[in-house]
PDB file of N, CA, C and O in Angstrom, chain B, residues numbered from 101:
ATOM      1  N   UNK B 101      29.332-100.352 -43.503  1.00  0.00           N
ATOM      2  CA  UNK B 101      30.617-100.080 -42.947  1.00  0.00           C
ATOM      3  C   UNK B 101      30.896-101.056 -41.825  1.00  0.00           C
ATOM      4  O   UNK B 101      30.367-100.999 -40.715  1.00  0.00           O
ATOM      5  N   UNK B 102      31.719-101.897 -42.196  1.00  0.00           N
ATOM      6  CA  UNK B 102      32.188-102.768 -41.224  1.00  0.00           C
ATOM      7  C   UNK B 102      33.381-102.222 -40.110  1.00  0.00           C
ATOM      8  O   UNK B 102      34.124-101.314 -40.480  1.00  0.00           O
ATOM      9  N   UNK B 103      33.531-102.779 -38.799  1.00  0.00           N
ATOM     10  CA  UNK B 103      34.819-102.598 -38.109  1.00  0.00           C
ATOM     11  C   UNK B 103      35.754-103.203 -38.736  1.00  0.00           C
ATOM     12  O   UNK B 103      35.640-104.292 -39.300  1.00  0.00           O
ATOM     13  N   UNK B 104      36.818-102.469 -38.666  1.00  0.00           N
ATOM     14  CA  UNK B 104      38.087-102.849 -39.002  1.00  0.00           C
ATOM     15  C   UNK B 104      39.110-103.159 -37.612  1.00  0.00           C
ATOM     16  O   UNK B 104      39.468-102.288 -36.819  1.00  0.00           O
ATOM     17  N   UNK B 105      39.351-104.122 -37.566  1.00  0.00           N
ATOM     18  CA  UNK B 105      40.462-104.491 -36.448  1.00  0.00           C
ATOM     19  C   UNK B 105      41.929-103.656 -36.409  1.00  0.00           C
ATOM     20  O   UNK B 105      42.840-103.840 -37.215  1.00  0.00           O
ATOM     21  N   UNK B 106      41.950-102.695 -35.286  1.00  0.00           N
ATOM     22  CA  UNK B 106      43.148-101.703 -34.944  1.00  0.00           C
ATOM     23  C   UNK B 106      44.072-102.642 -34.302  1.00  0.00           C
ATOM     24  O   UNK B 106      43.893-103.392 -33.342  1.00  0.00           O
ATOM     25  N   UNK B 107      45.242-102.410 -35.143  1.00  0.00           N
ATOM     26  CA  UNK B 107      46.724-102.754 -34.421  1.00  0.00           C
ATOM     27  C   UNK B 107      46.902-101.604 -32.834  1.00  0.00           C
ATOM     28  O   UNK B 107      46.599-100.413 -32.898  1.00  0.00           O
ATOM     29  N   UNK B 108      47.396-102.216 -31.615  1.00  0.00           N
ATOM     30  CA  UNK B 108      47.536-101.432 -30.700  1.00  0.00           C
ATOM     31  C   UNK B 108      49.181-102.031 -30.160  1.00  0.00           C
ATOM     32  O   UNK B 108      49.381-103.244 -30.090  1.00  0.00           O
ATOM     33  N   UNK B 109      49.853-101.409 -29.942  1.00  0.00           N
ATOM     34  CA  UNK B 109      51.080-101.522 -29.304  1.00  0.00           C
ATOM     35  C   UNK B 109      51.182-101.846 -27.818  1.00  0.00           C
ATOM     36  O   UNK B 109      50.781-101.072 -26.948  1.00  0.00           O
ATOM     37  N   UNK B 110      51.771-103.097 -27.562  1.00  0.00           N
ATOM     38  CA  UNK B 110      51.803-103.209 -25.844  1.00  0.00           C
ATOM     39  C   UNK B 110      52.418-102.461 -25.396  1.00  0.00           C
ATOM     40  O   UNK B 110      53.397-102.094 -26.045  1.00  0.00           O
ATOM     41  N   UNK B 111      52.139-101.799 -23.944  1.00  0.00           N
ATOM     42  CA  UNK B 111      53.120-101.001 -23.109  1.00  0.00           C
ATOM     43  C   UNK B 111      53.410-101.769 -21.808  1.00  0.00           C
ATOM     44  O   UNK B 111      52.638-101.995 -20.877  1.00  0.00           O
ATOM     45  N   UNK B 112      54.554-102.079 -21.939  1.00  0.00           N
ATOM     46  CA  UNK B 112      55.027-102.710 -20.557  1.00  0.00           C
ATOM     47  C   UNK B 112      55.819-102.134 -19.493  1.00  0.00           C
ATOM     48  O   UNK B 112      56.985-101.786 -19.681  1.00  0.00           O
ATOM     49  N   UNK B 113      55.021-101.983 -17.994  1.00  0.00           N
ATOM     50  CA  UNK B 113      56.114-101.454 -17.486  1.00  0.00           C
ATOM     51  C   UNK B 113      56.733-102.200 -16.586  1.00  0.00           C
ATOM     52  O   UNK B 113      56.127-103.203 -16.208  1.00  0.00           O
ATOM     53  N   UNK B 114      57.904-101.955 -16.089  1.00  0.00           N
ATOM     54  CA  UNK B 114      58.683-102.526 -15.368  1.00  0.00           C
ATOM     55  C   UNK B 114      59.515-102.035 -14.450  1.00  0.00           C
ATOM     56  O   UNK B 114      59.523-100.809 -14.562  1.00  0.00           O
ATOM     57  N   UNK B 115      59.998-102.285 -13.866  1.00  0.00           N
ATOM     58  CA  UNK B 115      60.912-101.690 -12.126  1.00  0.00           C
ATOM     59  C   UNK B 115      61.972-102.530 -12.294  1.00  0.00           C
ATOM     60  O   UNK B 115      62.014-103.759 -12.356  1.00  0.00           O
ATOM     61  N   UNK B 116      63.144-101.387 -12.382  1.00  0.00           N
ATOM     62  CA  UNK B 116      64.641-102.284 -12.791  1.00  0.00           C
ATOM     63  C   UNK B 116      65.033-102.802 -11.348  1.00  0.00           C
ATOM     64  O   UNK B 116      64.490-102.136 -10.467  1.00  0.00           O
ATOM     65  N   UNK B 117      65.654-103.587 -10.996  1.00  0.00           N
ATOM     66  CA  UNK B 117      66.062-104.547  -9.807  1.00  0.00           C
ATOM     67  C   UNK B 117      66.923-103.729  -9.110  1.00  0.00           C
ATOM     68  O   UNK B 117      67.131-103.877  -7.906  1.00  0.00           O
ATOM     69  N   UNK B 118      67.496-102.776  -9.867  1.00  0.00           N
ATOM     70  CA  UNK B 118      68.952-102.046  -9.230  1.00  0.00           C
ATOM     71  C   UNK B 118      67.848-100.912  -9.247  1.00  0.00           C
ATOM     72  O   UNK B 118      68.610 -99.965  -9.056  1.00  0.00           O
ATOM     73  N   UNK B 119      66.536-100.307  -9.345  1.00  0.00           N
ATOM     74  CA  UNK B 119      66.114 -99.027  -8.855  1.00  0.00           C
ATOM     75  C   UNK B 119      65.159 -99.049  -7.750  1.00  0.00           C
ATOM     76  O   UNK B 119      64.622 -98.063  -7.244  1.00  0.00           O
ATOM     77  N   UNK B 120      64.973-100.497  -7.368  1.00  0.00           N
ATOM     78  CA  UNK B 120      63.785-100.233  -6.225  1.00  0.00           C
ATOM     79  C   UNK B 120      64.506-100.240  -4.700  1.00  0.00           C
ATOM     80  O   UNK B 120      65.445-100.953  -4.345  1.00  0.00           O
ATOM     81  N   UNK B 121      63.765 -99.206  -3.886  1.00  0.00           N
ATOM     82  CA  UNK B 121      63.552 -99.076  -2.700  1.00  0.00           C
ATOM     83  C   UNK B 121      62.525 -99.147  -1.947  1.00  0.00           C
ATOM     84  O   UNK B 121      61.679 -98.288  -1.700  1.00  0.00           O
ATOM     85  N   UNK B 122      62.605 -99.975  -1.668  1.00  0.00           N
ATOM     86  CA  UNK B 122      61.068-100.834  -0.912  1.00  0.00           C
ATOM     87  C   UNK B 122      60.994 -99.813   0.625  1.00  0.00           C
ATOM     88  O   UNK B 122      60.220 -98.882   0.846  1.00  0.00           O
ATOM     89  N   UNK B 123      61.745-100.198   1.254  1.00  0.00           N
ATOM     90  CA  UNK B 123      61.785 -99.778   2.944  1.00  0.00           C
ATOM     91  C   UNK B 123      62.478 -98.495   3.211  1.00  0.00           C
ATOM     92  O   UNK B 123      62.334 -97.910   4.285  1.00  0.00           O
ATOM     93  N   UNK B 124      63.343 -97.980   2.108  1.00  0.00           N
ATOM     94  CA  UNK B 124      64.220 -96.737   2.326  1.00  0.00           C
ATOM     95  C   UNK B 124      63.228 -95.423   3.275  1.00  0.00           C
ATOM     96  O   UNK B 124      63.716 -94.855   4.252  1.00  0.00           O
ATOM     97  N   UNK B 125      61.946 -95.152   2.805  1.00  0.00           N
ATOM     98  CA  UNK B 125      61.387 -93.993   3.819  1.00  0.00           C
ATOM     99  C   UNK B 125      61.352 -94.296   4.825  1.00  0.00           C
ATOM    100  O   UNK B 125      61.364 -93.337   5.597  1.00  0.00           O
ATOM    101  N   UNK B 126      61.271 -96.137   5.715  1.00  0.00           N
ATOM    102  CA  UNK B 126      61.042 -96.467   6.891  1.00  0.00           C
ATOM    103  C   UNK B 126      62.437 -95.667   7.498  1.00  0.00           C
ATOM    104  O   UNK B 126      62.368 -94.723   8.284  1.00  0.00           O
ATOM    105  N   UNK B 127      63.479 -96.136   7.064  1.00  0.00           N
ATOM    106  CA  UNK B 127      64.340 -95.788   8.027  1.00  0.00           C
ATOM    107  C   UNK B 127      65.240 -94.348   7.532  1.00  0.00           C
ATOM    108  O   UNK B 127      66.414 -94.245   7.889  1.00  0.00           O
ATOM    109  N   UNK B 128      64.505 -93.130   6.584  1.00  0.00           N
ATOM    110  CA  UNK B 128      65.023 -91.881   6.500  1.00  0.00           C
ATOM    111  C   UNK B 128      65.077 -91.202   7.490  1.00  0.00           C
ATOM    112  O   UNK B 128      63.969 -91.178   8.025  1.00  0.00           O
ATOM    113  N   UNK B 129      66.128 -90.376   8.252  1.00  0.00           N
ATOM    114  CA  UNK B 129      65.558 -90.028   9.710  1.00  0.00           C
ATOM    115  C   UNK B 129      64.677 -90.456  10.884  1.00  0.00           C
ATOM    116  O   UNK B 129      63.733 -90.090  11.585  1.00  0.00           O
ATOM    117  N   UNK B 130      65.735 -91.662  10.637  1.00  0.00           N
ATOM    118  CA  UNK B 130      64.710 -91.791  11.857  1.00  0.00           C
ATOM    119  C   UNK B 130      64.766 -91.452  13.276  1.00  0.00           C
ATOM    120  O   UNK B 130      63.722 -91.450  13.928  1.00  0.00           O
ATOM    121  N   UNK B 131      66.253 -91.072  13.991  1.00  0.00           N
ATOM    122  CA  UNK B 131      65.912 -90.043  14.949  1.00  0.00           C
ATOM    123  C   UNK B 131      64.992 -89.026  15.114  1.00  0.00           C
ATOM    124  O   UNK B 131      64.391 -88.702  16.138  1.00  0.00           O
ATOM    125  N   UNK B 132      64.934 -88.476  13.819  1.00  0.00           N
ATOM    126  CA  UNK B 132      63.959 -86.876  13.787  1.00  0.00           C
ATOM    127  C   UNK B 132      62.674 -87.530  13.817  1.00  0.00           C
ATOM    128  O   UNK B 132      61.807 -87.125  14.592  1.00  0.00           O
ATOM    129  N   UNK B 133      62.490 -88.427  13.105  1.00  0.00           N
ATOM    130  CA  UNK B 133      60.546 -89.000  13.348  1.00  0.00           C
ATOM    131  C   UNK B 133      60.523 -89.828  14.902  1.00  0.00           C
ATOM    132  O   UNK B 133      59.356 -90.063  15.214  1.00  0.00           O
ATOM    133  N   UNK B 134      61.239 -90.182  15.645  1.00  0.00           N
ATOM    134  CA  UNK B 134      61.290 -90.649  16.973  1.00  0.00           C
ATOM    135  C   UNK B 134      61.214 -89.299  17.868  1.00  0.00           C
ATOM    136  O   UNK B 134      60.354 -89.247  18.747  1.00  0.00           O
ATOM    137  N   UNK B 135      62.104 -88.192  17.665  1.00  0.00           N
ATOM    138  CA  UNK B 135      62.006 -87.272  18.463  1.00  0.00           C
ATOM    139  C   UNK B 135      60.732 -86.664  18.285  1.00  0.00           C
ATOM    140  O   UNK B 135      60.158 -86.208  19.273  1.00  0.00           O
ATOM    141  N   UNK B 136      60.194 -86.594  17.110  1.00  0.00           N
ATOM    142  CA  UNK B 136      59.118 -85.750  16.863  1.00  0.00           C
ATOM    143  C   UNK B 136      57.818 -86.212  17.318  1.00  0.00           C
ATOM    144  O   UNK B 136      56.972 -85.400  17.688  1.00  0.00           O
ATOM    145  N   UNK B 137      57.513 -87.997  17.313  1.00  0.00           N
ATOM    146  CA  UNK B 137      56.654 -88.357  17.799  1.00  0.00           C
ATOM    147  C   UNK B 137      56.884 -88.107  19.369  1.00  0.00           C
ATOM    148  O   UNK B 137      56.027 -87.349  19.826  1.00  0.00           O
ATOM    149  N   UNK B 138      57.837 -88.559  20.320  1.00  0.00           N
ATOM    150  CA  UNK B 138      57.780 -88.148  21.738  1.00  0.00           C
ATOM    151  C   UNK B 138      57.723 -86.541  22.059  1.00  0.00           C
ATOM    152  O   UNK B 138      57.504 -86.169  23.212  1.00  0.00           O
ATOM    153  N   UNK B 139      57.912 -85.681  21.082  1.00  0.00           N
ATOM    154  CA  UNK B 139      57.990 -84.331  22.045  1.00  0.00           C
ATOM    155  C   UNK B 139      56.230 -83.807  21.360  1.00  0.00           C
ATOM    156  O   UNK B 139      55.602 -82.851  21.817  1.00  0.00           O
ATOM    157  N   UNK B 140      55.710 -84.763  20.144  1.00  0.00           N
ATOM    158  CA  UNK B 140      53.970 -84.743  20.125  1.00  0.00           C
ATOM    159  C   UNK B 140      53.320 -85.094  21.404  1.00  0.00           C
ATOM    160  O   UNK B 140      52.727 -84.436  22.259  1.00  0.00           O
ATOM    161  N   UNK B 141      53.572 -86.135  21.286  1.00  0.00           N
ATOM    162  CA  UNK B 141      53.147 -87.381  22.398  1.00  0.00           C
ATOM    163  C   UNK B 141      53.385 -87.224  23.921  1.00  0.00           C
ATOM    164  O   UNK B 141      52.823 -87.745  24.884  1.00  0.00           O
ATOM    165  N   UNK B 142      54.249 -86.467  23.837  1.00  0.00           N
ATOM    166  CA  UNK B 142      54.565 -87.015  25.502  1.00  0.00           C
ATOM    167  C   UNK B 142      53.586 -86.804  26.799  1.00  0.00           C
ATOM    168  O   UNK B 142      53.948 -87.155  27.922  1.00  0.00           O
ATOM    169  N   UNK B 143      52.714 -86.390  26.623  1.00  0.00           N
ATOM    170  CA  UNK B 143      51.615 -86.215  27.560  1.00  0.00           C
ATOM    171  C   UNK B 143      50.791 -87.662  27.802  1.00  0.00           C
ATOM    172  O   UNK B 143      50.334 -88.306  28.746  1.00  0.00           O
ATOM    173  N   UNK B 144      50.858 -87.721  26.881  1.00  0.00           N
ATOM    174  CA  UNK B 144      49.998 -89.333  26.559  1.00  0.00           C
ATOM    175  C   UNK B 144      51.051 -90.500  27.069  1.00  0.00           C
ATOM    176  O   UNK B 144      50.695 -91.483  27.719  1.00  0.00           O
ATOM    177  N   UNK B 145      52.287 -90.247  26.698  1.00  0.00           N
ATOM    178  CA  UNK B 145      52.971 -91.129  27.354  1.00  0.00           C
ATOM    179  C   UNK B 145      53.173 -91.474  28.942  1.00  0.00           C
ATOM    180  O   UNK B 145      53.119 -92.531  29.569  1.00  0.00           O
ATOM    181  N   UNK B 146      53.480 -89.847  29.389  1.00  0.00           N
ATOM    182  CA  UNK B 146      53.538 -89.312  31.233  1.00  0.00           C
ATOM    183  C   UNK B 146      52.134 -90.436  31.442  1.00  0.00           C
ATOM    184  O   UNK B 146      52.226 -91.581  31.886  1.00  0.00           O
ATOM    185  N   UNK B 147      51.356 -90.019  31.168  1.00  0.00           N
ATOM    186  CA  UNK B 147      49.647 -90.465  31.521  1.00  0.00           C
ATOM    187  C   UNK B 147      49.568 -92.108  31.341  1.00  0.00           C
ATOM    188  O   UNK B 147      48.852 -92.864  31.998  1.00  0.00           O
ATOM    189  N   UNK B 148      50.313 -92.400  30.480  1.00  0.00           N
ATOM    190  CA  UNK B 148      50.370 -94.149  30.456  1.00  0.00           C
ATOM    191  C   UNK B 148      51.394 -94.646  31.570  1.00  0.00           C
ATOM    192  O   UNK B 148      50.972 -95.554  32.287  1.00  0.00           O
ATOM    193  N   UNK B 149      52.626 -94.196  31.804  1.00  0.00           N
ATOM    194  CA  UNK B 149      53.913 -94.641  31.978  1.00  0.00           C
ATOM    195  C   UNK B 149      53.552 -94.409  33.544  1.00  0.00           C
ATOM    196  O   UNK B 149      53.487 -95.378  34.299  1.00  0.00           O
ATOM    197  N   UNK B 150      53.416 -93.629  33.813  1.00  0.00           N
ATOM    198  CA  UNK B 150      53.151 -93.403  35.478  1.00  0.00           C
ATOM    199  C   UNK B 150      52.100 -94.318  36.234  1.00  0.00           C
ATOM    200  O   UNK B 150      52.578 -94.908  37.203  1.00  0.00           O
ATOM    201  N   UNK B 151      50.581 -94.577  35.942  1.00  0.00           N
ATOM    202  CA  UNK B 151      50.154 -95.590  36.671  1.00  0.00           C
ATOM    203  C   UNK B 151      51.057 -96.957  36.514  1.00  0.00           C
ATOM    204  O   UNK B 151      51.491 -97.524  37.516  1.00  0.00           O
ATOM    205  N   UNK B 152      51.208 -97.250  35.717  1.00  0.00           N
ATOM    206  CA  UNK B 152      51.922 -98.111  35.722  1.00  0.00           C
ATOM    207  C   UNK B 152      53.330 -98.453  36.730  1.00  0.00           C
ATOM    208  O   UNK B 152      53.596 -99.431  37.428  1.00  0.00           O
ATOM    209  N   UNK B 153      54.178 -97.001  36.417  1.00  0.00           N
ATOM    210  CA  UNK B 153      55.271 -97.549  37.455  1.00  0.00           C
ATOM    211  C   UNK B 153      54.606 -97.497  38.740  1.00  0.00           C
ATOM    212  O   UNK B 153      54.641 -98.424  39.550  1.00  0.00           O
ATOM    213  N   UNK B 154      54.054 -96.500  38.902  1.00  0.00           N
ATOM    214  CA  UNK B 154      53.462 -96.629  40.646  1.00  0.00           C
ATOM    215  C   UNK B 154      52.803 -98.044  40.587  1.00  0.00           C
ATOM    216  O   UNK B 154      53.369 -98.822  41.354  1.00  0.00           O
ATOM    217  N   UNK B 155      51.815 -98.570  39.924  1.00  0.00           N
ATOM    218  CA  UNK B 155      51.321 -99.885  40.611  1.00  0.00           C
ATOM    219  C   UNK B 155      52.675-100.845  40.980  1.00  0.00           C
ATOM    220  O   UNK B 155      52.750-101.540  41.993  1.00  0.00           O
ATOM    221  N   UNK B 156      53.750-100.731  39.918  1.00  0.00           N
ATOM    222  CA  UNK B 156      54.434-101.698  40.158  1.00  0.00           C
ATOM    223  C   UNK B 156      55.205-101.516  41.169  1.00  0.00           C
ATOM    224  O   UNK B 156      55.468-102.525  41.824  1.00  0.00           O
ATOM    225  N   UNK B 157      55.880-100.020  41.668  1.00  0.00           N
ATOM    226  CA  UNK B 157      56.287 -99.955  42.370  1.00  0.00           C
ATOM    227  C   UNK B 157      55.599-100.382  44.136  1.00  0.00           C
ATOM    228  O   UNK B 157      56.249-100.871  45.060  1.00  0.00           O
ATOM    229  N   UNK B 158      54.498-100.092  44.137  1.00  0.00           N
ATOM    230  CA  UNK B 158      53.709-100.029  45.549  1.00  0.00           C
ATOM    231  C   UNK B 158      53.388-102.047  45.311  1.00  0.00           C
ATOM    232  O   UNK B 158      53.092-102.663  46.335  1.00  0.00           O
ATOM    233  N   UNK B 159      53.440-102.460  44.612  1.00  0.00           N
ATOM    234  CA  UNK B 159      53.488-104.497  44.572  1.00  0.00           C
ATOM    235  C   UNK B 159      54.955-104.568  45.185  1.00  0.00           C
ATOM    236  O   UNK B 159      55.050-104.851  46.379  1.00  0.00           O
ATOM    237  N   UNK B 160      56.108-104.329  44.437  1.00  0.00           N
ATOM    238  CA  UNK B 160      57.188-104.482  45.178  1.00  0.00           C
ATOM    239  C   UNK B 160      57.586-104.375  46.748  1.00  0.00           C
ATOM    240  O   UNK B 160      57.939-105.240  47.550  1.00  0.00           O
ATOM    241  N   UNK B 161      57.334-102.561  46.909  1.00  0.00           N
ATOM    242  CA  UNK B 161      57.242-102.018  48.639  1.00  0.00           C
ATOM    243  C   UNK B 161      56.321-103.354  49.311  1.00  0.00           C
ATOM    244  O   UNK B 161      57.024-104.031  50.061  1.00  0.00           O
ATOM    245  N   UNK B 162      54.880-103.854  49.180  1.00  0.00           N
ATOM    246  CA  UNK B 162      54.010-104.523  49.570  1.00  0.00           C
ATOM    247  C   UNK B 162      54.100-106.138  49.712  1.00  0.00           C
ATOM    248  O   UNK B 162      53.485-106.781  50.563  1.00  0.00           O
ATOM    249  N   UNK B 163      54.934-106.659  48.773  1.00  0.00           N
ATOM    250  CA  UNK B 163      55.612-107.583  48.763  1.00  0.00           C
ATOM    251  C   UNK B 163      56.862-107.868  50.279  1.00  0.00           C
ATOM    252  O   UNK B 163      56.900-108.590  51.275  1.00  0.00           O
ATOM    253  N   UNK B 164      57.691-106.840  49.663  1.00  0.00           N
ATOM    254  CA  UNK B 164      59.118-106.435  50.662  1.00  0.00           C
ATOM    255  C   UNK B 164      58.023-107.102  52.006  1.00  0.00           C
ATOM    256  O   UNK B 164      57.844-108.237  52.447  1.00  0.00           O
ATOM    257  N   UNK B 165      57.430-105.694  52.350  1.00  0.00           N
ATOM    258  CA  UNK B 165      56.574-105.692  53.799  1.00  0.00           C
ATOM    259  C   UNK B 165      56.071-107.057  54.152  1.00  0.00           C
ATOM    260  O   UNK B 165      56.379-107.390  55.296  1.00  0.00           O
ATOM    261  N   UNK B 166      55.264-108.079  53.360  1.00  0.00           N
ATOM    262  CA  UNK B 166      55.003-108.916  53.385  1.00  0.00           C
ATOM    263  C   UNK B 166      55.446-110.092  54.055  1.00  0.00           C
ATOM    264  O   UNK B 166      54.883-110.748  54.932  1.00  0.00           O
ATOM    265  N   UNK B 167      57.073-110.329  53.232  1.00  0.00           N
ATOM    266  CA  UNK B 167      58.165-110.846  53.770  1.00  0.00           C
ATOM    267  C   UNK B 167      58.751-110.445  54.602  1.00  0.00           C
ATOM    268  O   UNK B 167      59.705-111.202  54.778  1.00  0.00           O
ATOM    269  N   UNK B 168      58.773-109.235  55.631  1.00  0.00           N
ATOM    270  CA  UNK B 168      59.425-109.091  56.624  1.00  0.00           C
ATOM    271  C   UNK B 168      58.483-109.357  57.723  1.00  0.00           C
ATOM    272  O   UNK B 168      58.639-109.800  58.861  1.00  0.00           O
ATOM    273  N   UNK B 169      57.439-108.951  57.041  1.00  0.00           N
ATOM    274  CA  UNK B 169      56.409-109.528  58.482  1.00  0.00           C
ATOM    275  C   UNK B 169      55.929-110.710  58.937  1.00  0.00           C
ATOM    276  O   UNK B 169      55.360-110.835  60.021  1.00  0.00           O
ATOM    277  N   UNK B 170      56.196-111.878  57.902  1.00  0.00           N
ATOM    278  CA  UNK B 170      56.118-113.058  57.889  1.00  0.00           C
ATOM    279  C   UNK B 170      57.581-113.942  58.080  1.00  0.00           C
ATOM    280  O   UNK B 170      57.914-115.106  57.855  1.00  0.00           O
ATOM    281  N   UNK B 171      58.341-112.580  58.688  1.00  0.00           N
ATOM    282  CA  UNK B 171      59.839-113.171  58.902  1.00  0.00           C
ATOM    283  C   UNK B 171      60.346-113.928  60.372  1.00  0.00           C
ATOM    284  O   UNK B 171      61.383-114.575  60.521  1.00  0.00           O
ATOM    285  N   UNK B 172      59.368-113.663  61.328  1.00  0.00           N
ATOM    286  CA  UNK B 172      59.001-114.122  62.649  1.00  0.00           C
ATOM    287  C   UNK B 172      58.104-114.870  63.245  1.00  0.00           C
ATOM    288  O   UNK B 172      58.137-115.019  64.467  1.00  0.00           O
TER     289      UNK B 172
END
């Protein structure tokens, strides 16, 4: 008993040009996924955002002082 060579049918698939949406979930709501990450997040943010303004703020004040005392 020899093999016999089976006919098989190609299946091709394809993605019509007029049906793809590549990026559409990026920008579905995206207010609601912005709000939702900051009212997750926001602890983590307070905790980043604050050393920060204070250093920058107390360079500025320290600066100011700097220049007024070196104004005479």
């Amino acid at each position: 008993m020899g093999k016999q060579p089976v006919r098989m049918k190609a299946v091709v698939y394809a993605l019509s040009p007029f049906q793809q949406k590549v990026m559409s979930g990026l920008w579905k709501d995206l207010p609601g996924k912005i709000h939702h990450k900051i009212s997750e997040n926001w602890i983590n943010a307070v905790l980043l955002v604050t050393p920060l303004v204070g250093t920058y703020t107390y360079v500025q004040i320290y600066q100011e002082k700097e220049k007024l005392a070196h104004r005479y």
